[in-house]
mmCIF file of C-alpha atoms in Angstrom:
data_model
loop_
_atom_site.group_PDB
_atom_site.id
_atom_site.type_symbol
_atom_site.label_atom_id
_atom_site.label_comp_id
_atom_site.label_asym_id
_atom_site.label_seq_id
_atom_site.Cartn_x
_atom_site.Cartn_y
_atom_site.Cartn_z
ATOM 1 C CA UNK A 1 11.568 -0.819 -29.161
ATOM 2 C CA UNK A 2 14.041 1.883 -29.154
ATOM 3 C CA UNK A 3 14.632 3.541 -25.785
ATOM 4 C CA UNK A 4 13.311 7.341 -25.776
ATOM 5 C CA UNK A 5 12.642 9.915 -23.184
ATOM 6 C CA UNK A 6 9.845 11.108 -25.052
ATOM 7 C CA UNK A 7 6.646 9.979 -23.241
ATOM 8 C CA UNK A 8 3.724 8.992 -25.407
ATOM 9 C CA UNK A 9 0.425 10.974 -25.253
ATOM 10 C CA UNK A 10 -1.049 8.128 -23.553
ATOM 11 C CA UNK A 11 1.551 8.111 -20.721
ATOM 12 C CA UNK A 12 1.433 11.778 -20.316
ATOM 13 C CA UNK A 13 -2.537 11.747 -20.030
ATOM 14 C CA UNK A 14 -2.477 9.063 -17.377
ATOM 15 C CA UNK A 15 0.468 11.023 -15.611
ATOM 16 C CA UNK A 16 -1.474 14.219 -15.555
ATOM 17 C CA UNK A 17 -4.471 12.484 -14.407
ATOM 18 C CA UNK A 18 -2.806 10.913 -11.424
ATOM 19 C CA UNK A 19 -0.887 14.134 -10.631
ATOM 20 C CA UNK A 20 -4.182 15.902 -10.302
ATOM 21 C CA UNK A 21 -5.516 13.182 -7.907
ATOM 22 C CA UNK A 22 -2.441 13.426 -5.908
ATOM 23 C CA UNK A 23 -2.448 17.252 -5.607
ATOM 24 C CA UNK A 24 -6.403 17.430 -4.887
ATOM 25 C CA UNK A 25 -6.901 14.427 -2.860
ATOM 26 C CA UNK A 26 -3.770 12.972 -1.361
ATOM 27 C CA UNK A 27 -1.770 16.044 -0.339
ATOM 28 C CA UNK A 28 -4.423 17.762 1.684
ATOM 29 C CA UNK A 29 -4.977 14.287 3.517
ATOM 30 C CA UNK A 30 -1.352 13.462 4.144
ATOM 31 C CA UNK A 31 -0.679 14.926 7.569
ATOM 32 C CA UNK A 32 -3.900 13.722 9.110
ATOM 33 C CA UNK A 33 -3.480 10.192 8.011
ATOM 34 C CA UNK A 34 0.273 10.375 9.077
ATOM 35 C CA UNK A 35 -0.785 11.349 12.469
ATOM 36 C CA UNK A 36 -3.487 8.721 12.752
ATOM 37 C CA UNK A 37 -1.356 5.871 11.609
ATOM 38 C CA UNK A 38 -4.078 4.070 9.911
ATOM 39 C CA UNK A 39 -4.895 2.734 6.425
ATOM 40 C CA UNK A 40 -6.635 5.780 4.610
ATOM 41 C CA UNK A 41 -9.679 3.700 3.236
ATOM 42 C CA UNK A 42 -11.601 6.804 2.225
ATOM 43 C CA UNK A 43 -8.598 7.741 -0.064
ATOM 44 C CA UNK A 44 -8.407 4.278 -1.388
ATOM 45 C CA UNK A 45 -12.241 4.434 -2.115
ATOM 46 C CA UNK A 46 -11.856 7.604 -4.069
ATOM 47 C CA UNK A 47 -8.984 6.104 -5.936
ATOM 48 C CA UNK A 48 -11.167 2.982 -6.623
ATOM 49 C CA UNK A 49 -14.112 5.229 -7.879
ATOM 50 C CA UNK A 50 -12.098 6.870 -10.501
ATOM 51 C CA UNK A 51 -10.217 3.845 -11.753
ATOM 52 C CA UNK A 52 -6.977 4.666 -10.183
ATOM 53 C CA UNK A 53 -7.168 1.537 -7.919
ATOM 54 C CA UNK A 54 -8.234 -1.129 -10.031
ATOM 55 C CA UNK A 55 -6.523 -4.167 -11.724
ATOM 56 C CA UNK A 56 -7.510 -2.871 -15.055
ATOM 57 C CA UNK A 57 -4.966 0.026 -14.653
ATOM 58 C CA UNK A 58 -2.232 -2.332 -13.647
ATOM 59 C CA UNK A 59 -3.065 -4.648 -16.530
ATOM 60 C CA UNK A 60 -3.027 -1.677 -19.064
ATOM 61 C CA UNK A 61 0.256 -0.108 -17.577
ATOM 62 C CA UNK A 62 1.979 -3.517 -17.570
ATOM 63 C CA UNK A 63 1.573 -4.067 -21.497
ATOM 64 C CA UNK A 64 2.531 -0.183 -22.161
ATOM 65 C CA UNK A 65 5.294 -0.458 -24.841
ATOM 66 C CA UNK A 66 7.927 1.840 -23.210
ATOM 67 C CA UNK A 67 7.616 0.495 -19.734
ATOM 68 C CA UNK A 68 7.378 4.080 -18.207
ATOM 69 C CA UNK A 69 3.692 4.318 -17.835
ATOM 70 C CA UNK A 70 3.469 2.756 -14.500
ATOM 71 C CA UNK A 71 6.644 4.408 -13.162
ATOM 72 C CA UNK A 72 4.945 7.861 -13.630
ATOM 73 C CA UNK A 73 2.009 6.698 -11.922
ATOM 74 C CA UNK A 74 4.208 5.790 -8.920
ATOM 75 C CA UNK A 75 6.282 8.819 -9.039
ATOM 76 C CA UNK A 76 3.191 11.176 -9.201
ATOM 77 C CA UNK A 77 1.343 9.263 -6.459
ATOM 78 C CA UNK A 78 4.314 9.463 -4.266
ATOM 79 C CA UNK A 79 5.028 13.170 -4.991
ATOM 80 C CA UNK A 80 1.446 13.498 -3.272
ATOM 81 C CA UNK A 81 2.271 11.491 -0.060
ATOM 82 C CA UNK A 82 4.378 8.363 0.257
ATOM 83 C CA UNK A 83 2.066 6.740 3.069
ATOM 84 C CA UNK A 84 -1.096 7.277 1.253
ATOM 85 C CA UNK A 85 0.484 6.401 -1.892
ATOM 86 C CA UNK A 86 1.688 3.053 -0.476
ATOM 87 C CA UNK A 87 -1.783 2.159 0.917
ATOM 88 C CA UNK A 88 -2.973 2.752 -2.739
ATOM 89 C CA UNK A 89 -0.285 0.963 -4.594
ATOM 90 C CA UNK A 90 0.943 -1.610 -2.142
ATOM 91 C CA UNK A 91 -1.238 -4.244 -3.653
ATOM 92 C CA UNK A 92 0.951 -3.921 -6.642
ATOM 93 C CA UNK A 93 3.748 -6.200 -5.369
ATOM 94 C CA UNK A 94 1.288 -8.989 -4.385
ATOM 95 C CA UNK A 95 -0.217 -8.478 -7.789
ATOM 96 C CA UNK A 96 3.243 -8.593 -9.485
ATOM 97 C CA UNK A 97 3.937 -11.773 -7.651
ATOM 98 C CA UNK A 98 0.804 -13.279 -9.155
ATOM 99 C CA UNK A 99 1.314 -12.082 -12.469
ATOM 100 C CA UNK A 100 4.910 -13.232 -12.665
ATOM 101 C CA UNK A 101 4.365 -16.639 -11.294
ATOM 102 C CA UNK A 102 0.835 -17.559 -11.507
ATOM 103 C CA UNK A 103 -1.239 -19.608 -14.053
ATOM 104 C CA UNK A 104 -3.731 -17.726 -16.168
ATOM 105 C CA UNK A 105 -6.419 -19.147 -14.186
ATOM 106 C CA UNK A 106 -4.802 -18.242 -10.906
ATOM 107 C CA UNK A 107 -4.386 -14.568 -12.284
ATOM 108 C CA UNK A 108 -8.035 -14.490 -13.591
ATOM 109 C CA UNK A 109 -9.312 -15.719 -10.041
ATOM 110 C CA UNK A 110 -7.210 -13.900 -7.505
ATOM 111 C CA UNK A 111 -6.197 -10.585 -9.247
ATOM 112 C CA UNK A 112 -9.758 -9.267 -9.195
ATOM 113 C CA UNK A 113 -9.953 -10.427 -5.403
ATOM 114 C CA UNK A 114 -7.143 -8.352 -4.566
ATOM 115 C CA UNK A 115 -8.739 -5.125 -5.640
ATOM 116 C CA UNK A 116 -12.378 -5.689 -4.932
ATOM 117 C CA UNK A 117 -14.910 -3.240 -6.561
ATOM 118 C CA UNK A 118 -14.968 0.584 -6.692
ATOM 119 C CA UNK A 119 -17.856 0.485 -4.150
ATOM 120 C CA UNK A 120 -15.914 -2.167 -1.873
ATOM 121 C CA UNK A 121 -12.068 -1.821 -2.547
ATOM 122 C CA UNK A 122 -9.821 -4.679 -1.138
ATOM 123 C CA UNK A 123 -6.309 -5.008 -0.622
ATOM 124 C CA UNK A 124 -3.405 -7.379 -1.496
ATOM 125 C CA UNK A 125 -0.282 -8.499 0.487
ATOM 126 C CA UNK A 126 2.806 -10.051 -0.450
ATOM 127 C CA UNK A 127 4.681 -11.855 2.462
ATOM 128 C CA UNK A 128 8.280 -12.675 2.153
ATOM 129 C CA UNK A 129 10.327 -11.245 5.139
ATOM 130 C CA UNK A 130 10.457 -12.880 8.551
ATOM 131 C CA UNK A 131 11.699 -12.026 11.893
ATOM 132 C CA UNK A 132 15.247 -13.883 11.475
ATOM 133 C CA UNK A 133 14.924 -13.508 7.516
ATOM 134 C CA UNK A 134 14.903 -9.938 6.019
ATOM 135 C CA UNK A 135 17.517 -9.525 3.500
ATOM 136 C CA UNK A 136 18.529 -13.289 3.838
ATOM 137 C CA UNK A 137 15.488 -14.708 2.119
ATOM 138 C CA UNK A 138 17.499 -18.146 1.975
ATOM 139 C CA UNK A 139 16.789 -18.227 5.671
ATOM 140 C CA UNK A 140 12.930 -18.202 5.233
ATOM 141 C CA UNK A 141 11.656 -20.773 8.072
ATOM 142 C CA UNK A 142 8.053 -20.516 7.063
ATOM 143 C CA UNK A 143 7.391 -24.244 5.911
ATOM 144 C CA UNK A 144 4.774 -25.674 3.495
ATOM 145 C CA UNK A 145 4.427 -29.561 3.135
ATOM 146 C CA UNK A 146 2.192 -31.288 1.022
ATOM 147 C CA UNK A 147 -0.147 -33.695 2.678
ATOM 148 C CA UNK A 148 -0.937 -36.657 0.243
ATOM 149 C CA UNK A 149 -3.785 -37.790 2.194
ATOM 150 C CA UNK A 150 -5.900 -34.763 1.954
ATOM 151 C CA UNK A 151 -4.270 -33.323 -1.171
ATOM 152 C CA UNK A 152 -3.408 -30.142 0.555
ATOM 153 C CA UNK A 153 -0.511 -27.805 1.391
ATOM 154 C CA UNK A 154 -0.037 -27.294 5.116
ATOM 155 C CA UNK A 155 1.811 -24.102 6.124
ATOM 156 C CA UNK A 156 3.346 -23.051 9.340
ATOM 157 C CA UNK A 157 5.288 -19.790 10.177
ATOM 158 C CA UNK A 158 5.395 -16.102 10.806
ATOM 159 C CA UNK A 159 5.910 -13.311 8.235
ATOM 160 C CA UNK A 160 6.948 -9.817 9.148
ATOM 161 C CA UNK A 161 7.055 -6.328 7.589
ATOM 162 C CA UNK A 162 4.157 -7.029 5.444
ATOM 163 C CA UNK A 163 2.509 -4.217 3.833
ATOM 164 C CA UNK A 164 -1.253 -4.438 4.104
ATOM 165 C CA UNK A 165 -0.389 -7.897 6.178
ATOM 166 C CA UNK A 166 -3.546 -9.093 7.772
ATOM 167 C CA UNK A 167 -6.080 -6.556 6.480
ATOM 168 C CA UNK A 168 -5.675 -7.620 2.967
ATOM 169 C CA UNK A 169 -8.069 -9.860 1.128
ATOM 170 C CA UNK A 170 -5.554 -11.957 -0.474
ATOM 171 C CA UNK A 171 -2.073 -12.785 0.743
ATOM 172 C CA UNK A 172 0.889 -14.008 -1.397
ATOM 173 C CA UNK A 173 3.085 -16.039 0.933
ATOM 174 C CA UNK A 174 6.763 -17.139 0.131
ATOM 175 C CA UNK A 175 7.453 -20.505 2.051
ATOM 176 C CA UNK A 176 10.249 -23.259 1.832
ATOM 177 C CA UNK A 177 8.931 -26.533 0.623
ATOM 178 C CA UNK A 178 12.487 -28.158 0.319
ATOM 179 C CA UNK A 179 14.583 -26.395 2.930
ATOM 180 C CA UNK A 180 17.779 -28.456 2.158
ATOM 181 C CA UNK A 181 17.649 -26.639 -1.301
ATOM 182 C CA UNK A 182 17.812 -23.151 -0.008
ATOM 183 C CA UNK A 183 16.238 -20.596 -1.994
ATOM 184 C CA UNK A 184 15.818 -22.803 -4.754
ATOM 185 C CA UNK A 185 13.257 -25.020 -2.670
ATOM 186 C CA UNK A 186 10.879 -22.139 -2.125
ATOM 187 C CA UNK A 187 7.526 -21.621 -3.570
ATOM 188 C CA UNK A 188 4.764 -19.047 -3.495
ATOM 189 C CA UNK A 189 1.326 -19.569 -2.378
ATOM 190 C CA UNK A 190 -2.079 -17.646 -2.494
ATOM 191 C CA UNK A 191 -4.041 -17.432 0.708
ATOM 192 C CA UNK A 192 -7.570 -16.028 0.450
ATOM 193 C CA UNK A 193 -9.927 -14.372 2.731
ATOM 194 C CA UNK A 194 -10.998 -16.188 5.960
ATOM 195 C CA UNK A 195 -8.553 -18.897 5.774
ATOM 196 C CA UNK A 196 -8.400 -21.094 9.013
ATOM 197 C CA UNK A 197 -5.169 -20.831 10.937
ATOM 198 C CA UNK A 198 -4.127 -17.342 9.164
ATOM 199 C CA UNK A 199 -3.960 -14.355 11.314
ATOM 200 C CA UNK A 200 -2.592 -10.912 11.856
ATOM 201 C CA UNK A 201 0.230 -10.581 14.505
ATOM 202 C CA UNK A 202 1.736 -7.484 15.716
ATOM 203 C CA UNK A 203 0.981 -4.138 13.844
ATOM 204 C CA UNK A 204 4.127 -1.843 13.637
ATOM 205 C CA UNK A 205 4.451 1.662 14.608
ATOM 206 C CA UNK A 206 6.881 3.209 12.128
ATOM 207 C CA UNK A 207 9.207 6.340 11.612
ATOM 208 C CA UNK A 208 7.775 6.931 8.276
ATOM 209 C CA UNK A 209 5.069 5.816 5.786
ATOM 210 C CA UNK A 210 2.734 5.895 8.730
ATOM 211 C CA UNK A 211 -0.510 5.904 6.711
ATOM 212 C CA UNK A 212 0.487 2.418 5.282
ATOM 213 C CA UNK A 213 -0.310 -0.497 7.473
ATOM 214 C CA UNK A 214 2.563 -2.933 8.333
ATOM 215 C CA UNK A 215 2.323 -5.963 10.407
ATOM 216 C CA UNK A 216 3.151 -9.503 11.020
ATOM 217 C CA UNK A 217 1.128 -12.323 9.678
ATOM 218 C CA UNK A 218 1.070 -15.681 11.419
ATOM 219 C CA UNK A 219 0.271 -19.178 9.692
ATOM 220 C CA UNK A 220 -0.744 -21.988 12.270
ATOM 221 C CA UNK A 221 -1.468 -25.058 10.194
ATOM 222 C CA UNK A 222 -3.016 -23.145 7.472
ATOM 223 C CA UNK A 223 -4.461 -25.683 4.880
ATOM 224 C CA UNK A 224 -4.676 -24.891 1.257
ATOM 225 C CA UNK A 225 -5.869 -26.697 -1.643
ATOM 226 C CA UNK A 226 -3.349 -28.236 -3.853
ATOM 227 C CA UNK A 227 -3.926 -25.810 -6.831
ATOM 228 C CA UNK A 228 -3.006 -22.628 -4.381
ATOM 229 C CA UNK A 229 0.492 -22.897 -5.344
ATOM 230 C CA UNK A 230 1.530 -20.416 -7.725
ATOM 231 C CA UNK A 231 2.290 -21.853 -11.339
ATOM 232 C CA UNK A 232 0.801 -25.162 -10.089
ATOM 233 C CA UNK A 233 2.410 -28.148 -8.073
ATOM 234 C CA UNK A 234 3.451 -30.057 -11.406
ATOM 235 C CA UNK A 235 5.504 -27.231 -12.650
ATOM 236 C CA UNK A 236 6.997 -26.538 -9.405
ATOM 237 C CA UNK A 237 8.146 -30.182 -8.898
ATOM 238 C CA UNK A 238 9.399 -30.035 -12.494
ATOM 239 C CA UNK A 239 11.671 -27.177 -11.384
ATOM 240 C CA UNK A 240 12.818 -28.914 -8.303
ATOM 241 C CA UNK A 241 13.574 -32.086 -10.132
ATOM 242 C CA UNK A 242 15.813 -29.879 -12.507
ATOM 243 C CA UNK A 243 17.365 -28.456 -9.531
ATOM 244 C CA UNK A 244 18.237 -31.687 -8.069
ATOM 245 C CA UNK A 245 19.841 -32.693 -11.319
ATOM 246 C CA UNK A 246 22.006 -29.604 -11.366
ATOM 247 C CA UNK A 247 20.274 -27.863 -14.051
ATOM 248 C CA UNK A 248 20.013 -24.032 -13.726
ATOM 249 C CA UNK A 249 16.570 -22.516 -12.727
ATOM 250 C CA UNK A 250 15.031 -18.966 -13.050
ATOM 251 C CA UNK A 251 15.706 -18.492 -9.148
ATOM 252 C CA UNK A 252 13.494 -18.254 -6.053
ATOM 253 C CA UNK A 253 10.415 -16.830 -5.675
ATOM 254 C CA UNK A 254 10.880 -13.886 -3.610
ATOM 255 C CA UNK A 255 14.064 -12.293 -5.463
ATOM 256 C CA UNK A 256 11.936 -12.736 -8.657
ATOM 257 C CA UNK A 257 9.300 -10.575 -7.333
ATOM 258 C CA UNK A 258 11.596 -7.971 -6.028
ATOM 259 C CA UNK A 259 13.656 -7.952 -9.293
ATOM 260 C CA UNK A 260 10.423 -7.193 -11.458
ATOM 261 C CA UNK A 261 9.541 -4.407 -8.833
ATOM 262 C CA UNK A 262 12.964 -2.439 -7.993
ATOM 263 C CA UNK A 263 12.345 0.239 -10.804
ATOM 264 C CA UNK A 264 8.961 0.915 -9.476
ATOM 265 C CA UNK A 265 10.291 1.343 -5.823
ATOM 266 C CA UNK A 266 12.978 3.648 -7.371
ATOM 267 C CA UNK A 267 10.069 5.750 -9.085
ATOM 268 C CA UNK A 268 8.379 5.977 -5.560
ATOM 269 C CA UNK A 269 11.578 7.288 -4.197
ATOM 270 C CA UNK A 270 11.754 9.722 -7.033
ATOM 271 C CA UNK A 271 8.444 11.193 -6.236
ATOM 272 C CA UNK A 272 9.170 11.767 -2.650
ATOM 273 C CA UNK A 273 12.610 13.693 -3.584
ATOM 274 C CA UNK A 274 11.007 15.591 -6.167
ATOM 275 C CA UNK A 275 8.397 16.667 -3.808
ATOM 276 C CA UNK A 276 10.909 17.868 -1.311
ATOM 277 C CA UNK A 277 12.984 19.509 -3.748
ATOM 278 C CA UNK A 278 10.034 21.586 -5.293
ATOM 279 C CA UNK A 279 8.881 22.753 -1.781
ATOM 280 C CA UNK A 280 12.333 23.795 -0.870
ATOM 281 C CA UNK A 281 12.831 25.459 -4.159
ATOM 282 C CA UNK A 282 9.452 27.531 -3.689
ATOM 283 C CA UNK A 283 10.501 28.291 -0.215
ATOM 284 C CA UNK A 284 14.050 29.499 -1.136
ATOM 285 C CA UNK A 285 12.444 31.856 -3.671
ATOM 286 C CA UNK A 286 10.107 33.248 -1.283
ATOM 287 C CA UNK A 287 11.748 33.198 2.084
ATOM 288 C CA UNK A 288 13.833 36.533 2.808
ATOM 289 C CA UNK A 289 16.854 36.749 5.311
ATOM 290 C CA UNK A 290 19.463 39.674 5.430
ATOM 291 C CA UNK A 291 17.332 41.596 3.091
ATOM 292 C CA UNK A 292 17.389 38.966 0.152
ATOM 293 C CA UNK A 293 15.705 35.743 -1.000
ATOM 294 C CA UNK A 294 17.702 33.075 0.555
ATOM 295 C CA UNK A 295 17.862 31.408 -2.719
ATOM 296 C CA UNK A 296 20.155 34.201 -3.837
ATOM 297 C CA UNK A 297 22.888 32.899 -1.422
ATOM 298 C CA UNK A 298 25.238 30.370 -2.962
ATOM 299 C CA UNK A 299 24.969 28.100 0.253
ATOM 300 C CA UNK A 300 21.278 27.424 -0.630
ATOM 301 C CA UNK A 301 21.364 27.678 -4.306
ATOM 302 C CA UNK A 302 23.945 25.036 -4.828
ATOM 303 C CA UNK A 303 21.926 22.790 -2.536
ATOM 304 C CA UNK A 304 18.977 23.129 -5.098
ATOM 305 C CA UNK A 305 21.208 22.549 -7.897
ATOM 306 C CA UNK A 306 22.519 19.272 -6.380
ATOM 307 C CA UNK A 307 19.021 18.451 -5.426
ATOM 308 C CA UNK A 308 17.618 18.901 -8.977
ATOM 309 C CA UNK A 309 20.387 17.001 -10.711
ATOM 310 C CA UNK A 310 20.272 14.149 -8.411
ATOM 311 C CA UNK A 311 16.443 13.874 -8.789
ATOM 312 C CA UNK A 312 16.807 13.765 -12.636
ATOM 313 C CA UNK A 313 19.747 11.419 -12.591
ATOM 314 C CA UNK A 314 17.697 8.960 -10.511
ATOM 315 C CA UNK A 315 14.651 9.001 -12.673
ATOM 316 C CA UNK A 316 16.814 8.372 -15.797
ATOM 317 C CA UNK A 317 18.272 5.256 -14.047
ATOM 318 C CA UNK A 318 14.642 4.352 -13.129
ATOM 319 C CA UNK A 319 13.373 4.925 -16.608
ATOM 320 C CA UNK A 320 16.125 2.843 -18.242
ATOM 321 C CA UNK A 321 15.477 -0.206 -15.892
ATOM 322 C CA UNK A 322 11.760 0.006 -16.551
ATOM 323 C CA UNK A 323 12.305 0.106 -20.242
ATOM 324 C CA UNK A 324 14.717 -2.873 -20.062
ATOM 325 C CA UNK A 325 12.359 -4.918 -17.861
ATOM 326 C CA UNK A 326 9.340 -4.117 -20.327
ATOM 327 C CA UNK A 327 11.241 -5.093 -23.465
ATOM 328 C CA UNK A 328 12.922 -8.224 -22.041
ATOM 329 C CA UNK A 329 16.467 -6.788 -21.975
ATOM 330 C CA UNK A 330 18.479 -8.592 -19.381
ATOM 331 C CA UNK A 331 19.939 -6.674 -16.506
ATOM 332 C CA UNK A 332 23.514 -7.791 -17.219
ATOM 333 C CA UNK A 333 25.060 -5.232 -14.576
ATOM 334 C CA UNK A 334 21.740 -5.480 -12.220
ATOM 335 C CA UNK A 335 20.261 -2.171 -13.613
ATOM 336 C CA UNK A 336 17.202 -2.621 -11.588
ATOM 337 C CA UNK A 337 19.281 -2.694 -8.425
ATOM 338 C CA UNK A 338 21.245 0.372 -9.484
ATOM 339 C CA UNK A 339 18.033 2.449 -10.112
ATOM 340 C CA UNK A 340 16.596 1.316 -6.671
ATOM 341 C CA UNK A 341 19.810 2.288 -4.977
ATOM 342 C CA UNK A 342 20.461 5.702 -6.381
ATOM 343 C CA UNK A 343 16.695 6.605 -6.186
ATOM 344 C CA UNK A 344 16.221 5.661 -2.667
ATOM 345 C CA UNK A 345 19.465 7.193 -1.529
ATOM 346 C CA UNK A 346 18.570 10.321 -3.404
ATOM 347 C CA UNK A 347 15.546 10.415 -1.553
ATOM 348 C CA UNK A 348 17.225 10.443 1.607
ATOM 349 C CA UNK A 349 19.678 13.179 0.471
ATOM 350 C CA UNK A 350 17.140 15.552 -1.099
ATOM 351 C CA UNK A 351 14.749 15.542 1.943
ATOM 352 C CA UNK A 352 17.552 16.108 4.245
ATOM 353 C CA UNK A 353 18.716 19.118 2.295
ATOM 354 C CA UNK A 354 15.108 20.389 2.130
ATOM 355 C CA UNK A 355 14.924 20.401 5.910
ATOM 356 C CA UNK A 356 18.371 22.346 6.075
ATOM 357 C CA UNK A 357 17.090 25.011 3.512
ATOM 358 C CA UNK A 358 13.878 25.386 5.608
ATOM 359 C CA UNK A 359 16.000 25.599 8.951
ATOM 360 C CA UNK A 360 14.112 25.408 12.014
ATOM 361 C CA UNK A 361 10.588 25.297 9.930
ATOM 362 C CA UNK A 362 11.838 22.249 8.210
ATOM 363 C CA UNK A 363 12.079 20.242 11.488
ATOM 364 C CA UNK A 364 8.430 20.928 12.591
ATOM 365 C CA UNK A 365 5.566 19.111 11.400
ATOM 366 C CA UNK A 366 4.021 22.456 10.245
ATOM 367 C CA UNK A 367 6.052 21.900 7.065
ATOM 368 C CA UNK A 368 5.728 18.739 5.025
ATOM 369 C CA UNK A 369 9.376 18.292 4.467
ATOM 370 C CA UNK A 370 9.622 16.846 8.036
ATOM 371 C CA UNK A 371 7.128 14.003 7.055
ATOM 372 C CA UNK A 372 8.827 13.620 3.665
ATOM 373 C CA UNK A 373 12.244 13.134 5.451
ATOM 374 C CA UNK A 374 10.924 10.314 7.587
ATOM 375 C CA UNK A 375 9.233 8.678 4.787
ATOM 376 C CA UNK A 376 12.205 8.648 2.561
ATOM 377 C CA UNK A 377 14.373 6.528 4.631
ATOM 378 C CA UNK A 378 12.308 3.263 4.098
ATOM 379 C CA UNK A 379 13.529 3.353 0.493
ATOM 380 C CA UNK A 380 16.986 2.449 1.569
ATOM 381 C CA UNK A 381 15.551 -0.428 3.497
ATOM 382 C CA UNK A 382 12.634 -2.246 2.121
ATOM 383 C CA UNK A 383 12.850 -4.539 -1.095
ATOM 384 C CA UNK A 384 16.259 -4.950 -0.255
ATOM 385 C CA UNK A 385 18.389 -2.498 1.771
ATOM 386 C CA UNK A 386 21.109 -0.469 0.047
ATOM 387 C CA UNK A 387 23.757 -2.884 1.074
ATOM 388 C CA UNK A 388 22.070 -5.747 -0.746
ATOM 389 C CA UNK A 389 21.679 -3.315 -3.706
ATOM 390 C CA UNK A 390 25.347 -2.714 -3.792
ATOM 391 C CA UNK A 391 26.038 -6.614 -3.309
ATOM 392 C CA UNK A 392 23.788 -7.605 -6.253
ATOM 393 C CA UNK A 393 25.607 -5.031 -8.521
ATOM 394 C CA UNK A 394 28.948 -5.876 -7.388
ATOM 395 C CA UNK A 395 28.362 -9.688 -8.189
ATOM 396 C CA UNK A 396 26.941 -8.700 -11.607
ATOM 397 C CA UNK A 397 29.807 -6.593 -12.730
ATOM 398 C CA UNK A 398 32.717 -8.723 -11.250
ATOM 399 C CA UNK A 399 31.145 -12.187 -11.767
ATOM 400 C CA UNK A 400 32.508 -12.923 -8.335
ATOM 401 C CA UNK A 401 30.870 -14.563 -5.402
ATOM 402 C CA UNK A 402 31.171 -11.444 -3.020
ATOM 403 C CA UNK A 403 29.876 -11.628 0.493
#
């Protein structure tokens, strides 16, 4: 399929539908749930009732030919509010891991369990990071061993920074089966509800995205049936055999998931940046100082020009990466990381400039740019810090083992 910036009628229809929900339901509730620092279940339920929170939407958008459909959904919801949007869409990371590595049977069983029903929505959580292994996924200490006597996997360890961790119905957990093989010895497991030995640890109080639940999860001799390894045990052991023989493999579990979702994270950041830009633009065109609209002063107008330019440039990188991923075009120069890097740093820049344009008003919680600024920072950190993105890009373009 040829890359085009012209969105199809179907994509536009879904985008406008999501924008309406973001404007009418999400935005009015944003300040309240940010202050409460709780999962906004009533908003999730409203999203589920209209089909916005459903496996069908994710499935529909995953086969949308341009690869831009889901990106517009992410942008519009995060334009509404990042914390609430992450509560609605955080299940998508777990769903991506399941869809990317699971068997058809596993996907058919566990994807609906992640979302629940419109009347009783559930959540999914992807658990990779650990207290001593954030960006360094090769240092994962959570262990999974296979008990031949009972034909079960036994998992022990602690995961941290897990979106929906502990309150999700289904957790997707990355663990090391063969530690001596580093990242290549890792596998991903499905942990269903009410699993013995699985519990929530510390819930984090965060700088931003406070309407999204983030916590540790603890695995204490968690026993799982043999079939709970994503992709099946036989396929996993075949991959390990290829690794031991020196053959190349597709890479390890966590990074495969992150690579697929980086354009989506970029779209989230674009949504926050666009929201801050639009608010600052409206403010500058109405606020008067020294007898003139402040937008008439070059000091302000040039800020708005740079903000708009960077937002649009970030979106273009995100759309290119999304199109490439959907159409199986290889990321030869780490285009997914490029999109995530530029979009995340754009969100921080634009929200900071929005506060500057609003002055003292922008620094107070009476105006939404203060919350947007706090929310924006996470995009330069989660699913790979800006420094990790630069490392991935540098390795891709040089071919060197940069550290």
